[in-house]
mmCIF file of C-alpha atoms in Angstrom:
data_model
loop_
_atom_site.group_PDB
_atom_site.id
_atom_site.type_symbol
_atom_site.label_atom_id
_atom_site.label_comp_id
_atom_site.label_asym_id
_atom_site.label_seq_id
_atom_site.Cartn_x
_atom_site.Cartn_y
_atom_site.Cartn_z
ATOM 1 C CA MET A 1 0.032 -0.348 -0.471
ATOM 2 C CA ILE A 2 0.794 3.596 -0.499
ATOM 3 C CA HIS A 3 0.038 6.881 1.777
ATOM 4 C CA GLN A 4 0.379 10.022 0.749
ATOM 5 C CA ILE A 5 2.601 12.184 2.949
ATOM 6 C CA ASP A 6 1.115 15.877 3.941
ATOM 7 C CA THR A 7 3.892 18.221 2.559
ATOM 8 C CA THR A 8 4.230 21.112 0.830
ATOM 9 C CA ASP A 9 1.880 22.269 -2.337
ATOM 10 C CA ASN A 10 4.929 21.974 -4.338
ATOM 11 C CA ILE A 11 5.864 18.404 -3.992
ATOM 12 C CA VAL A 12 3.927 14.998 -3.764
ATOM 13 C CA ALA A 13 5.425 12.941 -1.577
ATOM 14 C CA PHE A 14 4.582 9.023 -0.662
ATOM 15 C CA ARG A 15 5.283 6.526 1.683
ATOM 16 C CA ALA A 16 5.195 2.713 0.767
ATOM 17 C CA LEU A 17 4.115 -0.048 2.904
ATOM 18 C CA ALA A 18 3.845 -3.869 2.366
ATOM 19 C CA GLU A 19 2.919 -4.650 -0.861
ATOM 20 C CA VAL A 20 2.628 -1.996 -3.500
ATOM 21 C CA THR A 21 0.005 -2.832 -5.810
ATOM 22 C CA LYS A 22 -1.133 -1.195 -9.436
ATOM 23 C CA GLU A 23 -4.077 -0.236 -7.689
ATOM 24 C CA ASP A 24 -1.975 1.927 -5.101
ATOM 25 C CA PHE A 25 -0.578 3.549 -8.234
ATOM 26 C CA LEU A 26 -3.860 4.438 -9.398
ATOM 27 C CA SER A 27 -5.527 5.329 -6.883
ATOM 28 C CA VAL A 28 -3.086 7.514 -4.718
ATOM 29 C CA VAL A 29 -0.018 8.241 -6.381
ATOM 30 C CA VAL A 30 -1.284 9.044 -10.334
ATOM 31 C CA PRO A 31 -3.994 11.468 -9.252
ATOM 32 C CA ALA A 32 -1.457 13.075 -6.933
ATOM 33 C CA VAL A 33 0.970 13.735 -9.425
ATOM 34 C CA GLU A 34 -1.825 14.885 -12.159
ATOM 35 C CA HIS A 35 -2.746 16.946 -9.721
ATOM 36 C CA LEU A 36 0.471 18.751 -9.077
ATOM 37 C CA VAL A 37 1.751 19.222 -12.947
ATOM 38 C CA LYS A 38 -1.783 20.867 -13.379
ATOM 39 C CA GLN A 39 -1.015 23.287 -11.011
ATOM 40 C CA SER A 40 3.071 23.648 -10.818
ATOM 41 C CA ASN A 41 3.634 22.082 -14.606
ATOM 42 C CA GLU A 42 6.340 20.178 -13.109
ATOM 43 C CA VAL A 43 7.280 17.172 -10.609
ATOM 44 C CA ASN A 44 8.588 17.154 -7.213
ATOM 45 C CA PHE A 45 8.508 13.668 -5.788
ATOM 46 C CA LEU A 46 9.654 11.872 -2.933
ATOM 47 C CA LEU A 47 8.887 7.955 -2.155
ATOM 48 C CA VAL A 48 9.734 6.410 0.829
ATOM 49 C CA LEU A 49 10.417 3.146 0.600
ATOM 50 C CA ASP A 50 9.237 1.220 3.901
ATOM 51 C CA THR A 51 9.056 -1.954 2.328
ATOM 52 C CA ASP A 52 11.248 -4.495 0.567
ATOM 53 C CA ILE A 53 11.393 -3.487 -3.279
ATOM 54 C CA GLN A 54 10.126 -7.166 -4.237
ATOM 55 C CA ASN A 55 6.574 -6.286 -2.612
ATOM 56 C CA PHE A 56 6.168 -4.114 -5.680
ATOM 57 C CA THR A 57 3.486 -5.820 -8.108
ATOM 58 C CA ALA A 58 4.607 -6.044 -12.225
ATOM 59 C CA GLY A 59 1.649 -4.251 -12.270
ATOM 60 C CA ALA A 60 2.866 -1.457 -9.919
ATOM 61 C CA TRP A 61 6.113 -1.436 -11.694
ATOM 62 C CA LEU A 62 3.960 -0.612 -15.118
ATOM 63 C CA GLN A 63 2.308 2.364 -13.565
ATOM 64 C CA ASP A 64 5.269 3.968 -12.084
ATOM 65 C CA ALA A 65 6.585 3.294 -15.341
ATOM 66 C CA LEU A 66 3.882 5.160 -17.309
ATOM 67 C CA LEU A 67 3.560 7.948 -15.096
ATOM 68 C CA GLY A 68 7.070 8.221 -15.396
ATOM 69 C CA LEU A 69 6.828 8.404 -19.032
ATOM 70 C CA LYS A 70 3.704 10.217 -19.607
ATOM 71 C CA HIS A 71 5.511 13.284 -17.707
ATOM 72 C CA LEU A 72 8.660 12.912 -18.844
ATOM 73 C CA GLY A 73 9.537 16.335 -19.510
ATOM 74 C CA LYS A 74 7.861 17.647 -16.244
ATOM 75 C CA TRP A 75 10.082 15.769 -13.848
ATOM 76 C CA ASN A 76 12.190 18.328 -11.779
ATOM 77 C CA ARG A 77 13.201 16.340 -8.638
ATOM 78 C CA ALA A 78 12.743 13.025 -7.093
ATOM 79 C CA ALA A 79 14.317 11.387 -4.109
ATOM 80 C CA ILE A 80 13.739 7.690 -2.887
ATOM 81 C CA VAL A 81 14.211 7.301 0.475
ATOM 82 C CA THR A 82 15.664 4.189 1.581
ATOM 83 C CA ASP A 83 18.295 2.090 3.405
ATOM 84 C CA SER A 84 19.202 0.075 0.468
ATOM 85 C CA ASP A 85 22.286 1.000 -1.009
ATOM 86 C CA GLU A 86 21.267 -0.901 -4.721
ATOM 87 C CA ILE A 87 18.038 1.211 -4.697
ATOM 88 C CA ILE A 88 20.036 4.865 -3.413
ATOM 89 C CA THR A 89 22.754 4.060 -6.429
ATOM 90 C CA PHE A 90 20.091 3.262 -8.954
ATOM 91 C CA THR A 91 18.454 6.007 -8.011
ATOM 92 C CA ASN A 92 21.227 8.549 -8.486
ATOM 93 C CA GLY A 93 22.285 7.157 -11.857
ATOM 94 C CA PHE A 94 18.519 7.927 -13.139
ATOM 95 C CA SER A 95 19.765 11.496 -13.582
ATOM 96 C CA PHE A 96 22.201 10.350 -16.745
ATOM 97 C CA VAL A 97 19.411 9.039 -18.703
ATOM 98 C CA VAL A 98 15.956 10.979 -17.975
ATOM 99 C CA PRO A 99 15.170 14.650 -17.465
ATOM 100 C CA GLY A 100 15.242 16.199 -14.201
ATOM 101 C CA GLU A 101 17.200 15.437 -10.972
ATOM 102 C CA PHE A 102 17.135 12.041 -8.969
ATOM 103 C CA LYS A 103 18.229 11.218 -5.801
ATOM 104 C CA GLY A 104 18.712 8.062 -3.239
ATOM 105 C CA PHE A 105 18.899 9.162 0.464
ATOM 106 C CA LYS A 106 19.402 6.809 3.821
ATOM 107 C CA LYS A 107 15.976 7.084 5.933
ATOM 108 C CA LEU A 108 18.077 9.015 8.321
ATOM 109 C CA GLU A 109 17.996 12.226 6.015
ATOM 110 C CA PHE A 110 14.546 11.726 5.535
ATOM 111 C CA ASN A 111 14.206 15.426 6.580
ATOM 112 C CA LYS A 112 17.486 16.329 3.858
ATOM 113 C CA ALA A 113 15.879 14.416 1.308
ATOM 114 C CA LEU A 114 12.418 16.444 2.129
ATOM 115 C CA ASN A 115 14.137 20.029 1.799
ATOM 116 C CA TRP A 116 16.008 18.971 -1.243
ATOM 117 C CA VAL A 117 13.228 17.972 -3.183
ATOM 118 C CA GLU A 118 11.005 21.104 -2.002
ATOM 119 C CA GLY A 119 13.888 23.169 -3.664
ATOM 120 C CA ASN A 120 15.439 24.480 -0.123
ATOM 121 C CA ILE A 121 18.704 22.874 -0.504
ATOM 122 C CA GLN A 122 21.333 22.543 -3.138
ATOM 123 C CA ILE A 123 23.187 19.120 -2.906
ATOM 124 C CA LYS A 124 26.015 18.277 -5.537
#
């Protein structure tokens, strides 16, 4: 399941718990991202992974990919917060292949990740 985290108006933030399904993306993530794009014409995104990546169903991955492609030119900043070094490395490399900035953060760095996505701090 995915829950939206209450944040400032210029970002959407989510926490993933247990199994994450296609329906989670369609009912929670997609509407929030669509609203943000209409409001600000860009996507600033934060996802906290409090579940193993293996708990994302194939349908969830497909919806994630479709959402990313639909708004490919709109991505500004995206942070993934996890304690998985592999996911952090993958996320950090994503900036080299798609528009926007993508960064991985450890869970202890949640506030830093949130401030970065909100545009309050710069990280090189």
